[in-house]
Tab-separated table of N, CA and C in Angstrom:
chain	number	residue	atom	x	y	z
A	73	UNK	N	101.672	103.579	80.436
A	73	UNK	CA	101.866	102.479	81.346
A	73	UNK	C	101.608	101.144	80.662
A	74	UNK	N	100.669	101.051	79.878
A	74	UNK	CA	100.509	99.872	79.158
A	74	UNK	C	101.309	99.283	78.185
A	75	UNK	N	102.233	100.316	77.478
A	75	UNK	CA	102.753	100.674	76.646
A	75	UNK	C	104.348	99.041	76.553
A	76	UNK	N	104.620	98.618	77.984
A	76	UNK	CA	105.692	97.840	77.893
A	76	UNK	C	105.262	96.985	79.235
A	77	UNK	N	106.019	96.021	79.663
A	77	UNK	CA	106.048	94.872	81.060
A	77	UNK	C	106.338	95.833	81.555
A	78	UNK	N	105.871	95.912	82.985
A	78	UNK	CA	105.497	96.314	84.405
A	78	UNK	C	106.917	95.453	84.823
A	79	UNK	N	107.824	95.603	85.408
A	79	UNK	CA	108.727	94.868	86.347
A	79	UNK	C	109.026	95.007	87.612
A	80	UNK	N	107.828	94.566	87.957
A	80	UNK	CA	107.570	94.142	89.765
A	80	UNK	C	106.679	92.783	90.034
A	81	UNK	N	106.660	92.452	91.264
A	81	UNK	CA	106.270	91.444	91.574
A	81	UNK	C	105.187	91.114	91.836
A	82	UNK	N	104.522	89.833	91.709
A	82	UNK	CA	102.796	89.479	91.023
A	82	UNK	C	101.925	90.131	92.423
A	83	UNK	N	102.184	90.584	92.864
A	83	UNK	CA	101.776	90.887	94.167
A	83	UNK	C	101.541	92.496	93.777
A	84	UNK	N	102.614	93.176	93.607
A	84	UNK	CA	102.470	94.696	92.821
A	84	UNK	C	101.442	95.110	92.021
A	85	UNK	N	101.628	94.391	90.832
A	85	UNK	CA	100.875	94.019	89.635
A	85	UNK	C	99.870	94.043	90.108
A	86	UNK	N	99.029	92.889	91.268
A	86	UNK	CA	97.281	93.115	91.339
A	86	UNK	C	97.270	94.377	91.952
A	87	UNK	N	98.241	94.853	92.341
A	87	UNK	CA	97.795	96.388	93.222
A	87	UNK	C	97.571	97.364	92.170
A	88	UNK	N	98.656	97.330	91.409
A	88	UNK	CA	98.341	98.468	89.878
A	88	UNK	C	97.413	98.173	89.012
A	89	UNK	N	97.312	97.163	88.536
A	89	UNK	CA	95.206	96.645	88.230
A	89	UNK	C	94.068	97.319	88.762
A	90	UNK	N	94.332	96.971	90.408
A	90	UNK	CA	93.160	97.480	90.839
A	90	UNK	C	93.133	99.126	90.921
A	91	UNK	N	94.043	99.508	90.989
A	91	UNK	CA	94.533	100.628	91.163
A	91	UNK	C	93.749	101.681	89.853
A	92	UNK	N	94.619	100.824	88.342
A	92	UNK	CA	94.312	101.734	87.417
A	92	UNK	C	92.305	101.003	86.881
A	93	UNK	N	91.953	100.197	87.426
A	93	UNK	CA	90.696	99.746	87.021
A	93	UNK	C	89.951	101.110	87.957
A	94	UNK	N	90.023	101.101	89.192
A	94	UNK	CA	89.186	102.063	89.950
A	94	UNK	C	89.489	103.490	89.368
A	95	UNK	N	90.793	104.068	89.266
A	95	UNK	CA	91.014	105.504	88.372
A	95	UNK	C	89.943	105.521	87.161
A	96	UNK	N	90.308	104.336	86.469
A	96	UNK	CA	89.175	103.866	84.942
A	96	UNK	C	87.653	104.329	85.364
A	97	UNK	N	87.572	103.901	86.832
A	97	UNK	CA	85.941	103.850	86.170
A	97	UNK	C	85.632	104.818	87.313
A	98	UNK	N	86.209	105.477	88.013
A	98	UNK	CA	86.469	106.630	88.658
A	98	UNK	C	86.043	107.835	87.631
A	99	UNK	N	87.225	107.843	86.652
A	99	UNK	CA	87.446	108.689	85.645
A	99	UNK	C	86.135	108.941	84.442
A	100	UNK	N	85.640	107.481	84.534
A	100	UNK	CA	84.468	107.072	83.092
A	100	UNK	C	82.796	107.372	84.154
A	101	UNK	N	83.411	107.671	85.158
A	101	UNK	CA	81.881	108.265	86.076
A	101	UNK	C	81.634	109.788	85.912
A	102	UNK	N	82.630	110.427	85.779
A	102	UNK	CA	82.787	111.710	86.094
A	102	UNK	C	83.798	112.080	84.798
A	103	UNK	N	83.235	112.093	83.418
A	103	UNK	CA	83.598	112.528	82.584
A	103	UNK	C	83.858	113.798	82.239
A	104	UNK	N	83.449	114.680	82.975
A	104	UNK	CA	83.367	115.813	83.041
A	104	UNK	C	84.363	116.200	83.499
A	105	UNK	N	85.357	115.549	84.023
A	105	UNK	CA	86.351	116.131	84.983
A	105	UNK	C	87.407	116.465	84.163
A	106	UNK	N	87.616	116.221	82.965
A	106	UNK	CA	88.776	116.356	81.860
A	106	UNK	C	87.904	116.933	80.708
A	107	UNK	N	88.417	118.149	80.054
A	107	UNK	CA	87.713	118.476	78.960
A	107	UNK	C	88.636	118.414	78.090
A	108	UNK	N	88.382	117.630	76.814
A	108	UNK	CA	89.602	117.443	75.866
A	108	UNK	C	89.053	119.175	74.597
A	109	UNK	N	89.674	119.777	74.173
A	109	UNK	CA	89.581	120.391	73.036
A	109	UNK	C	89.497	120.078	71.836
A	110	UNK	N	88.347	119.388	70.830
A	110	UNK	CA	88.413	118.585	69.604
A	110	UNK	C	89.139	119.504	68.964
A	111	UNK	N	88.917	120.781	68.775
A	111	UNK	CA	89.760	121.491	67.477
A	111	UNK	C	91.237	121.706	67.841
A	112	UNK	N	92.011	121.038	69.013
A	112	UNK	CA	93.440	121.073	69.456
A	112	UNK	C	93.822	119.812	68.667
A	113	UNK	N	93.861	119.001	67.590
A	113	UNK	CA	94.031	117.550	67.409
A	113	UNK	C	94.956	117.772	66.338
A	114	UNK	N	96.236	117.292	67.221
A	114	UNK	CA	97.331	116.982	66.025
A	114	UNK	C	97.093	116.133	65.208
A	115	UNK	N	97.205	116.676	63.719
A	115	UNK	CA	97.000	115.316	63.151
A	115	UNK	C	98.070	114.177	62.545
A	116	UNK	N	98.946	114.611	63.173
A	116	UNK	CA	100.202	113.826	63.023
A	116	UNK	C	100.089	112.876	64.093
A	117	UNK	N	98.939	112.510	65.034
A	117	UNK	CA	98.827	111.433	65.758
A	117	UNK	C	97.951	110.643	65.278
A	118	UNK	N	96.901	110.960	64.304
A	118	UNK	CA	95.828	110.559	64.148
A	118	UNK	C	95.912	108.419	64.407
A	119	UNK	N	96.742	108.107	63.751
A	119	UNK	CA	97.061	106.916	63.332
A	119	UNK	C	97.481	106.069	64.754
A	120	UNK	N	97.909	106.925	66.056
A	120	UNK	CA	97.815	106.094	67.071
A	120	UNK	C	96.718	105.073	67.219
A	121	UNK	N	97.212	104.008	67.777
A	121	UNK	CA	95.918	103.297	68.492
A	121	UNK	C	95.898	102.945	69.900
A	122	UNK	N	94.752	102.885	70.426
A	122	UNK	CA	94.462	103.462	71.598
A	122	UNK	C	95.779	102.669	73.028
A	123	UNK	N	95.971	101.370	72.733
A	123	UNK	CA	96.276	100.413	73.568
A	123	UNK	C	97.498	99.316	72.768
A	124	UNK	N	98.502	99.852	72.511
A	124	UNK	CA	99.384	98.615	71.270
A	124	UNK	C	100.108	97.683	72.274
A	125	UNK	N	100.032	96.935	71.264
A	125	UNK	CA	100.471	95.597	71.689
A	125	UNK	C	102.070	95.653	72.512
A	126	UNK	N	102.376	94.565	72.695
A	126	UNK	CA	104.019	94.682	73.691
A	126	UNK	C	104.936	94.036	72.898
A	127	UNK	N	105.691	94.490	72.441
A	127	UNK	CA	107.119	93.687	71.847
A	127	UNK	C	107.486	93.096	72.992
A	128	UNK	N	108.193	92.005	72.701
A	128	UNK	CA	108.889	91.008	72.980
A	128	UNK	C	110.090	91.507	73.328
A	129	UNK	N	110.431	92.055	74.995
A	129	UNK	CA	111.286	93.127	76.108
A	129	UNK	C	111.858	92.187	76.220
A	130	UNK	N	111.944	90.470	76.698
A	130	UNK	CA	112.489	89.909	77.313
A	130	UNK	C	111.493	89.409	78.654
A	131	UNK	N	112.020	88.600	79.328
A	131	UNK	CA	110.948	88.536	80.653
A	131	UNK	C	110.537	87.965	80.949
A	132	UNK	N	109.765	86.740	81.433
A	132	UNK	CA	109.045	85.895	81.537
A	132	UNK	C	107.671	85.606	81.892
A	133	UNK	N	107.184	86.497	81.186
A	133	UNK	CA	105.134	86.335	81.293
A	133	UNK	C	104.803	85.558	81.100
A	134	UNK	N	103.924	85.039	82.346
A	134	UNK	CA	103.141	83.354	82.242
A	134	UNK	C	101.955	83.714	81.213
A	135	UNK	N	102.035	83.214	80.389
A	135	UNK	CA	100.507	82.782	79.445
A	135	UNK	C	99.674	83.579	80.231
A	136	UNK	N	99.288	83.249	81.425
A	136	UNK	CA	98.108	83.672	82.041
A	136	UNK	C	97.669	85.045	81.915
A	137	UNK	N	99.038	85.375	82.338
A	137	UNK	CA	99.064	87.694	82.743
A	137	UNK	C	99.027	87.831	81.093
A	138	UNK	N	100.259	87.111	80.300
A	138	UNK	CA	99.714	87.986	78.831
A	138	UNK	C	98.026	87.933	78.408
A	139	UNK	N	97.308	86.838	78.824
A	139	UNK	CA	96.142	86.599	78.214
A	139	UNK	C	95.096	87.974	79.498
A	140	UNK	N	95.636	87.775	80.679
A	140	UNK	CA	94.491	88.768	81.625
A	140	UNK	C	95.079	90.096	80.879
A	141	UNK	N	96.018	90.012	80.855
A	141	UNK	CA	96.290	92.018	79.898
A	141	UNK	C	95.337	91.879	78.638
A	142	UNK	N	95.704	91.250	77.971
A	142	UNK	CA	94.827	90.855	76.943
A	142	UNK	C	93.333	91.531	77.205
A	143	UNK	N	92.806	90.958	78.192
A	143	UNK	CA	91.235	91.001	77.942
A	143	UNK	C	91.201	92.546	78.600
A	144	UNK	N	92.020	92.881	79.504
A	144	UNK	CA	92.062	94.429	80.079
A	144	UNK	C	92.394	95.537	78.961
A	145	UNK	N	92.984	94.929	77.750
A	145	UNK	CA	93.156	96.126	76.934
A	145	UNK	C	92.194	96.000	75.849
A	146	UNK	N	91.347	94.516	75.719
A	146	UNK	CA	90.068	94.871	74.596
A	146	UNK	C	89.383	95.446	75.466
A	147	UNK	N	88.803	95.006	76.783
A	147	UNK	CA	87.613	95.822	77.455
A	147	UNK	C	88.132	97.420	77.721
A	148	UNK	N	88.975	98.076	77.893
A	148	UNK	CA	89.337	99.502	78.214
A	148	UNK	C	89.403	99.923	76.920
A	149	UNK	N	89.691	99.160	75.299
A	149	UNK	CA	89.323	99.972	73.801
A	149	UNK	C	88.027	99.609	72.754
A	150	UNK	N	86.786	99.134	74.142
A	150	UNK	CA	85.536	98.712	73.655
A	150	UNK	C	84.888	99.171	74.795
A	151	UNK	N	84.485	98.313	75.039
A	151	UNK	CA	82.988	98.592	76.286
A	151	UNK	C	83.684	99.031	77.384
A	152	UNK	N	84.551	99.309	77.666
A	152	UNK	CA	84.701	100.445	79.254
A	152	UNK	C	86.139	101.641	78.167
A	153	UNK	N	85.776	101.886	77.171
A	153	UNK	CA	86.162	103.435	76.695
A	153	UNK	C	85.388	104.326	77.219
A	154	UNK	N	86.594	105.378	77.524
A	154	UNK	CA	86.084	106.864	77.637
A	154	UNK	C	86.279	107.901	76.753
A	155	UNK	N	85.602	108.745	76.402
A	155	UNK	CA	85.601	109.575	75.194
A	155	UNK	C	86.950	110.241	75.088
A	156	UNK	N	87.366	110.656	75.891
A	156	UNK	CA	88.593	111.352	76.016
A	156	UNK	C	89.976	110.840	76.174
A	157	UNK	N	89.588	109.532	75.841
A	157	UNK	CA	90.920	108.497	76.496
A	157	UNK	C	91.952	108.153	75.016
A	158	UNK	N	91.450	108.703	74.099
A	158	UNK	CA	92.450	108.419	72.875
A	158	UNK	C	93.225	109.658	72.549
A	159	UNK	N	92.684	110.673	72.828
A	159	UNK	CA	93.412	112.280	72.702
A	159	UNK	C	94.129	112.080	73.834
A	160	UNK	N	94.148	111.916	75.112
A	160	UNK	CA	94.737	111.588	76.045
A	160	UNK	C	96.309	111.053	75.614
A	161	UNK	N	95.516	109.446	75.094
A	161	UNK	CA	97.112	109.175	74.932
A	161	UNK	C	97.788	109.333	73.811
A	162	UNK	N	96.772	110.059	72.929
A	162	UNK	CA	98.139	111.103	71.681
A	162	UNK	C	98.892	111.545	72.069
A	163	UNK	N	98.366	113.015	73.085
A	163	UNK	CA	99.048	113.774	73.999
A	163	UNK	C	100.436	113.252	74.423
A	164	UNK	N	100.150	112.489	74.938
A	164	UNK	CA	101.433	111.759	75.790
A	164	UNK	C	102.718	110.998	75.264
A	165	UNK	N	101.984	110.697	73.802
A	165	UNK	CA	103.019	110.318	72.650
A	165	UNK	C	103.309	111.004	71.871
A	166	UNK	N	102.978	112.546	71.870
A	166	UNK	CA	104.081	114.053	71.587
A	166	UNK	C	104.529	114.308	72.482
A	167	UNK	N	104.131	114.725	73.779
A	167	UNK	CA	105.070	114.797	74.135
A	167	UNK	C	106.108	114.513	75.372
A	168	UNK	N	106.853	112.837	74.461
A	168	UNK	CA	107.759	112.109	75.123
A	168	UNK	C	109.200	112.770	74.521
């Protein structure tokens, strides 16, 4: 989801924020609820990183939203990481 622009309206957008912030810390309460397998680790993902940046889709993002994504994707790949949240999105980038 982070992965490209969201294309809906600023109104949407705070709903999917709040949305994926409460799953976040929903999810980072109850760690237990996902058990990742360390010895399952492709290592042909290793080199992902957790949260990449957005090419330039087209679109018109006010300064503002690029800079609030901004601080939502250092705080979710620093101080509100969950242990399991980088195997996670390996996973999901095999298999697309």
């Amino acid at each position: 989801m982070c992965s490209r622009r969201l294309q809906m309206s600023p109104e949407h957008i705070d709903n999917v924020i709040l949305a994926t912030c409460c799953l976040h810390n929903f999810l980072r309460g109850n760690s237990h609820a996902i058990e990742i397998d360390p010895s399952n680790n492709n290592q042909q993902t290793n080199n992902v990183s957790t949260i990449q940046d957005l090419r330039n889709v087209g679109g018109k993002a006010t300064e503002e939203a690029l800079h609030i994504r901004e601080e939502f994707k250092n705080y979710f790949c620093t101080t509100g990481v969950v242990d399991w949240q980088t195997d996670m999105i390996r996973r999901g980038y095999t298999n697309q």
